[in-house]
Amino acid sequence: MTETDSIAYDVVVLGAGPVGENVADRTRAAGLSTAVVESELVGGECSYWACMPSKALLRPVLAQADARRLPGLSQAVQGPLDTAAVLARRNQFTSNWNDDGQIQWLNGTGADFYRGHGRLAGPRTVEVTGPDGERTLLTARHAVAACTGSRAVLPDLPGLAEVKPWTSREATSAQAAPGRLVVVGGGVVATEMATAWQALGSQVTLLVRGKGLLNRMEPFAGEMVAEGLTEAGADVRTGTSVESVTRENGTVVVVTDHGDRIEADEILFATGRAPRTDDIGLDTVGLEPGSWLQVDDTLRVTGSEWLYAVGDINHRALLTHQGKYQARIAGAAIAARAADEPLLDAAWGAHVATADHGAVPQVVFTDPEAAAVGLSLAEAERAGHRVRAVDLDIAVAGSSLYRDGYRGRARMVVDLEREILLGVTFVGPGVGEIIHSATIAVVGQVPISRLWHAVPSYPTISEVWLRLLESYRDN
């Protein structure tokens, strides 16, 4: 095919990660012809370097932590994890970084797949440069959906490239545990990878510039996760910045702003993300390369009638599940506009991503787990709501049965004007499996008077709901 050849579709999707896949699935279900372009692996960051491999690494760690606190089982699991077996299982979950299965699924939707680098080449036009240099022009009758995600950002430290630091990609795909690992950062990637590699045989030093961990959650979440990491043997240092990093005879040498010298075999920087928009042709449509793309609630780029930005690149909620939610909304909005149907664009309508505003759930798979949805107390107060926080230790029959010495904490943030929940946070072993109940309560804006009739099964950790509601009523 020559450079001048052009193929027309109703929709062209840039990026075949979970977000792009879901946009294509929705537009194809609506009967729109769809092309999907991907330069790396179909399935994207989540499948190969983020959600799936990281949780495959963490699941044995958390299972062992629980088992070690159960009499009758604890003596059988006192030894170290079989690191090779854990890594082999992780490799299975990434299909050994082969995307044949994902391509088969994508083809099954009826979308056409183009392997190569896609760039906008003007309005409604995408140029694809294939692996062999062959160029193909794709035109979109209705929409181009940019779903190219984000990448890890490294700090501006002299000589860092020569050190060959880990980012999240190397941390989730490494084939052996380094003897000593320095992790820089205090967010989700940093805490999860510190948890995983400490349990898999590394001596982890966690360097956090701020006062604590997980600063986007309630303060007690970061405090409890830090305690868990310390108990596991990690060296957690808050209020610490990296001044320099070198690699001397294979050894990484880190010097902190306190003058401490730390030696390690590898160093992981988990210090932020940037949008993958620097080379997708934004300049050809009047947008700034490398920028986050501002969108409305239908995920259409501000000022455009045909360009959508879905997932990480719009900077609304950098989470796979939230990106897939946006993809379902964007796909429905594209289909409605293509059919000239009315948009259901009132809050919580079928064509708007309302949940991005104050109803985003997240689970951090550390020991203990931290799970939250909606607004923290500080966020709610900054937004001008008249609120009350209800705080409790998670001390119910279900938690005591879950494992001996269970420690957990719960908070619900109540809007006193409407008596609904604006946010809920749980910290403790296994709480990732109960956060969806909180998500339903927040998204549904269920009145506390009605939640009183949602009876938790006994004996489960979910009984904490009853205790939270009792505390609210009694005080």
PDB file of N, CA and C in Angstrom, residues 143-230:
ATOM      1  N   ALA A 143     -15.275  10.020  14.316  1.00  0.00           N
ATOM      2  CA  ALA A 143     -14.458  10.306  15.503  1.00  0.00           C
ATOM      3  C   ALA A 143     -13.106   9.620  15.433  1.00  0.00           C
ATOM      4  N   VAL A 144     -12.117  10.301  16.005  1.00  0.00           N
ATOM      5  CA  VAL A 144     -10.838   9.683  16.357  1.00  0.00           C
ATOM      6  C   VAL A 144     -10.762   9.686  17.875  1.00  0.00           C
ATOM      7  N   ALA A 145     -10.489   8.534  18.458  1.00  0.00           N
ATOM      8  CA  ALA A 145     -10.365   8.419  19.907  1.00  0.00           C
ATOM      9  C   ALA A 145      -8.905   8.173  20.261  1.00  0.00           C
ATOM     10  N   ALA A 146      -8.286   9.134  20.925  1.00  0.00           N
ATOM     11  CA  ALA A 146      -6.897   9.001  21.366  1.00  0.00           C
ATOM     12  C   ALA A 146      -6.895   8.320  22.731  1.00  0.00           C
ATOM     13  N   CYS A 147      -6.310   7.127  22.766  1.00  0.00           N
ATOM     14  CA  CYS A 147      -6.295   6.310  23.990  1.00  0.00           C
ATOM     15  C   CYS A 147      -4.880   5.797  24.224  1.00  0.00           C
ATOM     16  N   THR A 148      -3.916   6.697  24.186  1.00  0.00           N
ATOM     17  CA  THR A 148      -2.514   6.307  24.176  1.00  0.00           C
ATOM     18  C   THR A 148      -1.893   6.210  25.568  1.00  0.00           C
ATOM     19  N   GLY A 149      -2.645   6.529  26.620  1.00  0.00           N
ATOM     20  CA  GLY A 149      -2.195   6.274  27.969  1.00  0.00           C
ATOM     21  C   GLY A 149      -1.124   7.218  28.471  1.00  0.00           C
ATOM     22  N   SER A 150      -0.361   6.730  29.444  1.00  0.00           N
ATOM     23  CA  SER A 150       0.676   7.544  30.070  1.00  0.00           C
ATOM     24  C   SER A 150       1.936   6.709  30.250  1.00  0.00           C
ATOM     25  N   ARG A 151       3.016   7.397  30.577  1.00  0.00           N
ATOM     26  CA  ARG A 151       4.310   6.737  30.788  1.00  0.00           C
ATOM     27  C   ARG A 151       4.927   7.251  32.079  1.00  0.00           C
ATOM     28  N   ALA A 152       5.858   6.469  32.606  1.00  0.00           N
ATOM     29  CA  ALA A 152       6.540   6.874  33.831  1.00  0.00           C
ATOM     30  C   ALA A 152       7.462   8.051  33.561  1.00  0.00           C
ATOM     31  N   VAL A 153       7.577   8.935  34.533  1.00  0.00           N
ATOM     32  CA  VAL A 153       8.447  10.103  34.445  1.00  0.00           C
ATOM     33  C   VAL A 153       9.641   9.898  35.370  1.00  0.00           C
ATOM     34  N   LEU A 154      10.820  10.154  34.855  1.00  0.00           N
ATOM     35  CA  LEU A 154      12.032  10.092  35.663  1.00  0.00           C
ATOM     36  C   LEU A 154      12.458  11.502  36.049  1.00  0.00           C
ATOM     37  N   PRO A 155      13.025  11.675  37.232  1.00  0.00           N
ATOM     38  CA  PRO A 155      13.449  13.010  37.659  1.00  0.00           C
ATOM     39  C   PRO A 155      14.670  13.482  36.877  1.00  0.00           C
ATOM     40  N   ASP A 156      14.898  14.765  36.927  1.00  0.00           N
ATOM     41  CA  ASP A 156      16.027  15.364  36.219  1.00  0.00           C
ATOM     42  C   ASP A 156      17.268  15.326  37.109  1.00  0.00           C
ATOM     43  N   LEU A 157      17.895  14.160  37.144  1.00  0.00           N
ATOM     44  CA  LEU A 157      19.112  13.977  37.926  1.00  0.00           C
ATOM     45  C   LEU A 157      20.276  13.728  36.981  1.00  0.00           C
ATOM     46  N   PRO A 158      21.389  14.410  37.150  1.00  0.00           N
ATOM     47  CA  PRO A 158      22.534  14.229  36.247  1.00  0.00           C
ATOM     48  C   PRO A 158      22.990  12.769  36.205  1.00  0.00           C
ATOM     49  N   GLY A 159      23.186  12.261  34.983  1.00  0.00           N
ATOM     50  CA  GLY A 159      23.718  10.921  34.806  1.00  0.00           C
ATOM     51  C   GLY A 159      22.757   9.790  35.098  1.00  0.00           C
ATOM     52  N   LEU A 160      21.472  10.103  35.276  1.00  0.00           N
ATOM     53  CA  LEU A 160      20.520   9.060  35.650  1.00  0.00           C
ATOM     54  C   LEU A 160      20.374   7.998  34.560  1.00  0.00           C
ATOM     55  N   ALA A 161      20.432   8.413  33.305  1.00  0.00           N
ATOM     56  CA  ALA A 161      20.275   7.449  32.210  1.00  0.00           C
ATOM     57  C   ALA A 161      21.328   6.353  32.271  1.00  0.00           C
ATOM     58  N   GLU A 162      22.560   6.721  32.665  1.00  0.00           N
ATOM     59  CA  GLU A 162      23.640   5.741  32.744  1.00  0.00           C
ATOM     60  C   GLU A 162      23.422   4.737  33.878  1.00  0.00           C
ATOM     61  N   VAL A 163      22.628   5.126  34.880  1.00  0.00           N
ATOM     62  CA  VAL A 163      22.340   4.231  35.999  1.00  0.00           C
ATOM     63  C   VAL A 163      21.378   3.119  35.575  1.00  0.00           C
ATOM     64  N   LYS A 164      20.604   3.378  34.521  1.00  0.00           N
ATOM     65  CA  LYS A 164      19.576   2.453  34.040  1.00  0.00           C
ATOM     66  C   LYS A 164      18.572   2.122  35.155  1.00  0.00           C
ATOM     67  N   PRO A 165      17.882   3.137  35.636  1.00  0.00           N
ATOM     68  CA  PRO A 165      16.936   2.912  36.733  1.00  0.00           C
ATOM     69  C   PRO A 165      15.712   2.138  36.264  1.00  0.00           C
ATOM     70  N   TRP A 166      15.061   1.508  37.208  1.00  0.00           N
ATOM     71  CA  TRP A 166      13.765   0.881  36.946  1.00  0.00           C
ATOM     72  C   TRP A 166      12.679   1.954  36.926  1.00  0.00           C
ATOM     73  N   THR A 167      11.681   1.734  36.074  1.00  0.00           N
ATOM     74  CA  THR A 167      10.394   2.399  36.202  1.00  0.00           C
ATOM     75  C   THR A 167       9.388   1.302  36.539  1.00  0.00           C
ATOM     76  N   SER A 168       8.121   1.632  36.506  1.00  0.00           N
ATOM     77  CA  SER A 168       7.105   0.619  36.801  1.00  0.00           C
ATOM     78  C   SER A 168       7.204  -0.571  35.861  1.00  0.00           C
ATOM     79  N   ARG A 169       7.638  -0.345  34.634  1.00  0.00           N
ATOM     80  CA  ARG A 169       7.734  -1.454  33.679  1.00  0.00           C
ATOM     81  C   ARG A 169       8.768  -2.484  34.112  1.00  0.00           C
ATOM     82  N   GLU A 170       9.941  -2.028  34.474  1.00  0.00           N
ATOM     83  CA  GLU A 170      10.981  -2.967  34.908  1.00  0.00           C
ATOM     84  C   GLU A 170      10.605  -3.616  36.238  1.00  0.00           C
ATOM     85  N   ALA A 171       9.945  -2.862  37.106  1.00  0.00           N
ATOM     86  CA  ALA A 171       9.585  -3.401  38.420  1.00  0.00           C
ATOM     87  C   ALA A 171       8.579  -4.531  38.319  1.00  0.00           C
ATOM     88  N   THR A 172       7.693  -4.479  37.341  1.00  0.00           N
ATOM     89  CA  THR A 172       6.683  -5.527  37.207  1.00  0.00           C
ATOM     90  C   THR A 172       7.110  -6.662  36.289  1.00  0.00           C
ATOM     91  N   SER A 173       8.196  -6.475  35.540  1.00  0.00           N
ATOM     92  CA  SER A 173       8.603  -7.503  34.574  1.00  0.00           C
ATOM     93  C   SER A 173       9.954  -8.129  34.891  1.00  0.00           C
ATOM     94  N   ALA A 174      10.617  -7.718  35.970  1.00  0.00           N
ATOM     95  CA  ALA A 174      11.932  -8.260  36.315  1.00  0.00           C
ATOM     96  C   ALA A 174      11.853  -9.774  36.497  1.00  0.00           C
ATOM     97  N   GLN A 175      12.900 -10.467  36.065  1.00  0.00           N
ATOM     98  CA  GLN A 175      12.915 -11.926  36.117  1.00  0.00           C
ATOM     99  C   GLN A 175      13.693 -12.464  37.312  1.00  0.00           C
ATOM    100  N   ALA A 176      14.154 -11.586  38.190  1.00  0.00           N
ATOM    101  CA  ALA A 176      14.827 -12.003  39.416  1.00  0.00           C
ATOM    102  C   ALA A 176      14.691 -10.883  40.438  1.00  0.00           C
ATOM    103  N   ALA A 177      14.749 -11.258  41.706  1.00  0.00           N
ATOM    104  CA  ALA A 177      14.670 -10.263  42.773  1.00  0.00           C
ATOM    105  C   ALA A 177      16.046  -9.689  43.049  1.00  0.00           C
ATOM    106  N   PRO A 178      16.209  -8.379  42.953  1.00  0.00           N
ATOM    107  CA  PRO A 178      17.504  -7.792  43.319  1.00  0.00           C
ATOM    108  C   PRO A 178      17.756  -7.966  44.808  1.00  0.00           C
ATOM    109  N   GLY A 179      19.015  -8.132  45.179  1.00  0.00           N
ATOM    110  CA  GLY A 179      19.325  -8.290  46.599  1.00  0.00           C
ATOM    111  C   GLY A 179      18.933  -7.077  47.406  1.00  0.00           C
ATOM    112  N   ARG A 180      19.205  -5.877  46.869  1.00  0.00           N
ATOM    113  CA  ARG A 180      18.870  -4.626  47.531  1.00  0.00           C
ATOM    114  C   ARG A 180      18.177  -3.725  46.506  1.00  0.00           C
ATOM    115  N   LEU A 181      17.056  -3.169  46.898  1.00  0.00           N
ATOM    116  CA  LEU A 181      16.272  -2.328  45.995  1.00  0.00           C
ATOM    117  C   LEU A 181      15.897  -1.035  46.698  1.00  0.00           C
ATOM    118  N   VAL A 182      16.244   0.093  46.083  1.00  0.00           N
ATOM    119  CA  VAL A 182      15.777   1.397  46.551  1.00  0.00           C
ATOM    120  C   VAL A 182      14.555   1.777  45.730  1.00  0.00           C
ATOM    121  N   VAL A 183      13.485   2.142  46.403  1.00  0.00           N
ATOM    122  CA  VAL A 183      12.269   2.601  45.747  1.00  0.00           C
ATOM    123  C   VAL A 183      12.073   4.068  46.101  1.00  0.00           C
ATOM    124  N   VAL A 184      11.930   4.902  45.096  1.00  0.00           N
ATOM    125  CA  VAL A 184      11.754   6.338  45.310  1.00  0.00           C
ATOM    126  C   VAL A 184      10.314   6.705  44.968  1.00  0.00           C
ATOM    127  N   GLY A 185       9.590   7.195  45.944  1.00  0.00           N
ATOM    128  CA  GLY A 185       8.201   7.576  45.739  1.00  0.00           C
ATOM    129  C   GLY A 185       7.343   7.085  46.879  1.00  0.00           C
ATOM    130  N   GLY A 186       6.158   7.667  47.022  1.00  0.00           N
ATOM    131  CA  GLY A 186       5.279   7.283  48.116  1.00  0.00           C
ATOM    132  C   GLY A 186       3.874   6.965  47.680  1.00  0.00           C
ATOM    133  N   GLY A 187       3.664   6.796  46.354  1.00  0.00           N
ATOM    134  CA  GLY A 187       2.332   6.531  45.849  1.00  0.00           C
ATOM    135  C   GLY A 187       2.047   5.050  45.697  1.00  0.00           C
ATOM    136  N   VAL A 188       1.084   4.752  44.839  1.00  0.00           N
ATOM    137  CA  VAL A 188       0.603   3.379  44.687  1.00  0.00           C
ATOM    138  C   VAL A 188       1.685   2.464  44.139  1.00  0.00           C
ATOM    139  N   VAL A 189       2.332   2.853  43.044  1.00  0.00           N
ATOM    140  CA  VAL A 189       3.364   2.002  42.453  1.00  0.00           C
ATOM    141  C   VAL A 189       4.483   1.765  43.444  1.00  0.00           C
ATOM    142  N   ALA A 190       4.927   2.814  44.119  1.00  0.00           N
ATOM    143  CA  ALA A 190       6.033   2.684  45.064  1.00  0.00           C
ATOM    144  C   ALA A 190       5.692   1.741  46.210  1.00  0.00           C
ATOM    145  N   THR A 191       4.525   1.909  46.807  1.00  0.00           N
ATOM    146  CA  THR A 191       4.169   1.080  47.966  1.00  0.00           C
ATOM    147  C   THR A 191       3.893  -0.357  47.560  1.00  0.00           C
ATOM    148  N   GLU A 192       3.230  -0.557  46.422  1.00  0.00           N
ATOM    149  CA  GLU A 192       2.954  -1.931  45.994  1.00  0.00           C
ATOM    150  C   GLU A 192       4.224  -2.670  45.616  1.00  0.00           C
ATOM    151  N   MET A 193       5.111  -2.017  44.883  1.00  0.00           N
ATOM    152  CA  MET A 193       6.342  -2.697  44.483  1.00  0.00           C
ATOM    153  C   MET A 193       7.289  -2.892  45.668  1.00  0.00           C
ATOM    154  N   ALA A 194       7.284  -1.979  46.621  1.00  0.00           N
ATOM    155  CA  ALA A 194       8.054  -2.189  47.842  1.00  0.00           C
ATOM    156  C   ALA A 194       7.526  -3.406  48.592  1.00  0.00           C
ATOM    157  N   THR A 195       6.211  -3.544  48.666  1.00  0.00           N
ATOM    158  CA  THR A 195       5.587  -4.698  49.322  1.00  0.00           C
ATOM    159  C   THR A 195       5.974  -5.993  48.622  1.00  0.00           C
ATOM    160  N   ALA A 196       5.872  -5.992  47.291  1.00  0.00           N
ATOM    161  CA  ALA A 196       6.129  -7.218  46.530  1.00  0.00           C
ATOM    162  C   ALA A 196       7.583  -7.653  46.641  1.00  0.00           C
ATOM    163  N   TRP A 197       8.514  -6.771  46.337  1.00  0.00           N
ATOM    164  CA  TRP A 197       9.912  -7.182  46.257  1.00  0.00           C
ATOM    165  C   TRP A 197      10.523  -7.433  47.625  1.00  0.00           C
ATOM    166  N   GLN A 198      10.033  -6.753  48.666  1.00  0.00           N
ATOM    167  CA  GLN A 198      10.498  -7.084  50.016  1.00  0.00           C
ATOM    168  C   GLN A 198      10.147  -8.535  50.350  1.00  0.00           C
ATOM    169  N   ALA A 199       8.948  -8.953  49.994  1.00  0.00           N
ATOM    170  CA  ALA A 199       8.525 -10.325  50.282  1.00  0.00           C
ATOM    171  C   ALA A 199       9.191 -11.346  49.372  1.00  0.00           C
ATOM    172  N   LEU A 200       9.613 -10.908  48.178  1.00  0.00           N
ATOM    173  CA  LEU A 200      10.210 -11.834  47.214  1.00  0.00           C
ATOM    174  C   LEU A 200      11.728 -11.944  47.373  1.00  0.00           C
ATOM    175  N   GLY A 201      12.276 -11.318  48.409  1.00  0.00           N
ATOM    176  CA  GLY A 201      13.681 -11.539  48.705  1.00  0.00           C
ATOM    177  C   GLY A 201      14.583 -10.333  48.660  1.00  0.00           C
ATOM    178  N   SER A 202      14.062  -9.182  48.270  1.00  0.00           N
ATOM    179  CA  SER A 202      14.880  -7.975  48.229  1.00  0.00           C
ATOM    180  C   SER A 202      14.857  -7.268  49.583  1.00  0.00           C
ATOM    181  N   GLN A 203      15.940  -6.586  49.888  1.00  0.00           N
ATOM    182  CA  GLN A 203      15.937  -5.661  51.017  1.00  0.00           C
ATOM    183  C   GLN A 203      15.584  -4.289  50.461  1.00  0.00           C
ATOM    184  N   VAL A 204      14.392  -3.816  50.801  1.00  0.00           N
ATOM    185  CA  VAL A 204      13.852  -2.597  50.199  1.00  0.00           C
ATOM    186  C   VAL A 204      14.077  -1.395  51.109  1.00  0.00           C
ATOM    187  N   THR A 205      14.561  -0.309  50.510  1.00  0.00           N
ATOM    188  CA  THR A 205      14.601   0.995  51.164  1.00  0.00           C
ATOM    189  C   THR A 205      13.666   1.917  50.396  1.00  0.00           C
ATOM    190  N   LEU A 206      12.662   2.442  51.065  1.00  0.00           N
ATOM    191  CA  LEU A 206      11.662   3.304  50.441  1.00  0.00           C
ATOM    192  C   LEU A 206      11.941   4.743  50.828  1.00  0.00           C
ATOM    193  N   LEU A 207      12.215   5.592  49.824  1.00  0.00           N
ATOM    194  CA  LEU A 207      12.522   6.998  50.058  1.00  0.00           C
ATOM    195  C   LEU A 207      11.336   7.845  49.597  1.00  0.00           C
ATOM    196  N   VAL A 208      10.772   8.592  50.525  1.00  0.00           N
ATOM    197  CA  VAL A 208       9.557   9.369  50.271  1.00  0.00           C
ATOM    198  C   VAL A 208       9.842  10.838  50.537  1.00  0.00           C
ATOM    199  N   ARG A 209       9.657  11.655  49.538  1.00  0.00           N
ATOM    200  CA  ARG A 209       9.948  13.081  49.695  1.00  0.00           C
ATOM    201  C   ARG A 209       8.996  13.755  50.674  1.00  0.00           C
ATOM    202  N   GLY A 210       7.729  13.353  50.660  1.00  0.00           N
ATOM    203  CA  GLY A 210       6.735  13.980  51.523  1.00  0.00           C
ATOM    204  C   GLY A 210       6.727  13.427  52.932  1.00  0.00           C
ATOM    205  N   LYS A 211       5.694  13.826  53.675  1.00  0.00           N
ATOM    206  CA  LYS A 211       5.597  13.429  55.077  1.00  0.00           C
ATOM    207  C   LYS A 211       5.086  12.007  55.256  1.00  0.00           C
ATOM    208  N   GLY A 212       4.413  11.473  54.245  1.00  0.00           N
ATOM    209  CA  GLY A 212       3.847  10.148  54.391  1.00  0.00           C
ATOM    210  C   GLY A 212       3.542   9.508  53.058  1.00  0.00           C
ATOM    211  N   LEU A 213       2.948   8.329  53.109  1.00  0.00           N
ATOM    212  CA  LEU A 213       2.613   7.562  51.920  1.00  0.00           C
ATOM    213  C   LEU A 213       1.162   7.829  51.503  1.00  0.00           C
ATOM    214  N   LEU A 214       0.893   7.547  50.240  1.00  0.00           N
ATOM    215  CA  LEU A 214      -0.475   7.575  49.691  1.00  0.00           C
ATOM    216  C   LEU A 214      -1.182   8.883  50.036  1.00  0.00           C
ATOM    217  N   ASN A 215      -0.567   9.994  49.653  1.00  0.00           N
ATOM    218  CA  ASN A 215      -1.071  11.303  50.088  1.00  0.00           C
ATOM    219  C   ASN A 215      -2.391  11.702  49.447  1.00  0.00           C
ATOM    220  N   ARG A 216      -2.892  10.900  48.509  1.00  0.00           N
ATOM    221  CA  ARG A 216      -4.208  11.214  47.941  1.00  0.00           C
ATOM    222  C   ARG A 216      -5.331  10.515  48.696  1.00  0.00           C
ATOM    223  N   MET A 217      -4.972   9.706  49.675  1.00  0.00           N
ATOM    224  CA  MET A 217      -5.970   9.039  50.502  1.00  0.00           C
ATOM    225  C   MET A 217      -6.005   9.697  51.884  1.00  0.00           C
ATOM    226  N   GLU A 218      -6.900   9.205  52.738  1.00  0.00           N
ATOM    227  CA  GLU A 218      -6.942   9.695  54.114  1.00  0.00           C
ATOM    228  C   GLU A 218      -5.579   9.449  54.762  1.00  0.00           C
ATOM    229  N   PRO A 219      -5.130  10.346  55.642  1.00  0.00           N
ATOM    230  CA  PRO A 219      -3.795  10.196  56.231  1.00  0.00           C
ATOM    231  C   PRO A 219      -3.556   8.853  56.909  1.00  0.00           C
ATOM    232  N   PHE A 220      -4.572   8.285  57.537  1.00  0.00           N
ATOM    233  CA  PHE A 220      -4.348   7.023  58.250  1.00  0.00           C
ATOM    234  C   PHE A 220      -4.041   5.875  57.302  1.00  0.00           C
ATOM    235  N   ALA A 221      -4.427   5.996  56.036  1.00  0.00           N
ATOM    236  CA  ALA A 221      -4.119   4.932  55.073  1.00  0.00           C
ATOM    237  C   ALA A 221      -2.612   4.824  54.883  1.00  0.00           C
ATOM    238  N   GLY A 222      -1.964   5.939  54.609  1.00  0.00           N
ATOM    239  CA  GLY A 222      -0.520   5.926  54.427  1.00  0.00           C
ATOM    240  C   GLY A 222       0.220   5.518  55.685  1.00  0.00           C
ATOM    241  N   GLU A 223      -0.287   5.937  56.832  1.00  0.00           N
ATOM    242  CA  GLU A 223       0.366   5.594  58.094  1.00  0.00           C
ATOM    243  C   GLU A 223       0.340   4.089  58.329  1.00  0.00           C
ATOM    244  N   MET A 224      -0.797   3.455  58.062  1.00  0.00           N
ATOM    245  CA  MET A 224      -0.918   2.019  58.303  1.00  0.00           C
ATOM    246  C   MET A 224      -0.119   1.216  57.284  1.00  0.00           C
ATOM    247  N   VAL A 225      -0.066   1.686  56.044  1.00  0.00           N
ATOM    248  CA  VAL A 225       0.739   0.998  55.029  1.00  0.00           C
ATOM    249  C   VAL A 225       2.222   1.111  55.371  1.00  0.00           C
ATOM    250  N   ALA A 226       2.648   2.273  55.857  1.00  0.00           N
ATOM    251  CA  ALA A 226       4.044   2.438  56.264  1.00  0.00           C
ATOM    252  C   ALA A 226       4.392   1.494  57.413  1.00  0.00           C
ATOM    253  N   GLU A 227       3.482   1.349  58.362  1.00  0.00           N
ATOM    254  CA  GLU A 227       3.708   0.423  59.470  1.00  0.00           C
ATOM    255  C   GLU A 227       3.838  -1.013  58.958  1.00  0.00           C
ATOM    256  N   GLY A 228       2.986  -1.373  57.996  1.00  0.00           N
ATOM    257  CA  GLY A 228       3.045  -2.723  57.446  1.00  0.00           C
ATOM    258  C   GLY A 228       4.352  -2.996  56.730  1.00  0.00           C
ATOM    259  N   LEU A 229       4.827  -2.030  55.963  1.00  0.00           N
ATOM    260  CA  LEU A 229       6.098  -2.201  55.263  1.00  0.00           C
ATOM    261  C   LEU A 229       7.259  -2.319  56.249  1.00  0.00           C
ATOM    262  N   THR A 230       7.221  -1.513  57.280  1.00  0.00           N
ATOM    263  CA  THR A 230       8.288  -1.564  58.285  1.00  0.00           C
ATOM    264  C   THR A 230       8.291  -2.924  58.984  1.00  0.00           C
TER     265      THR A 230
END
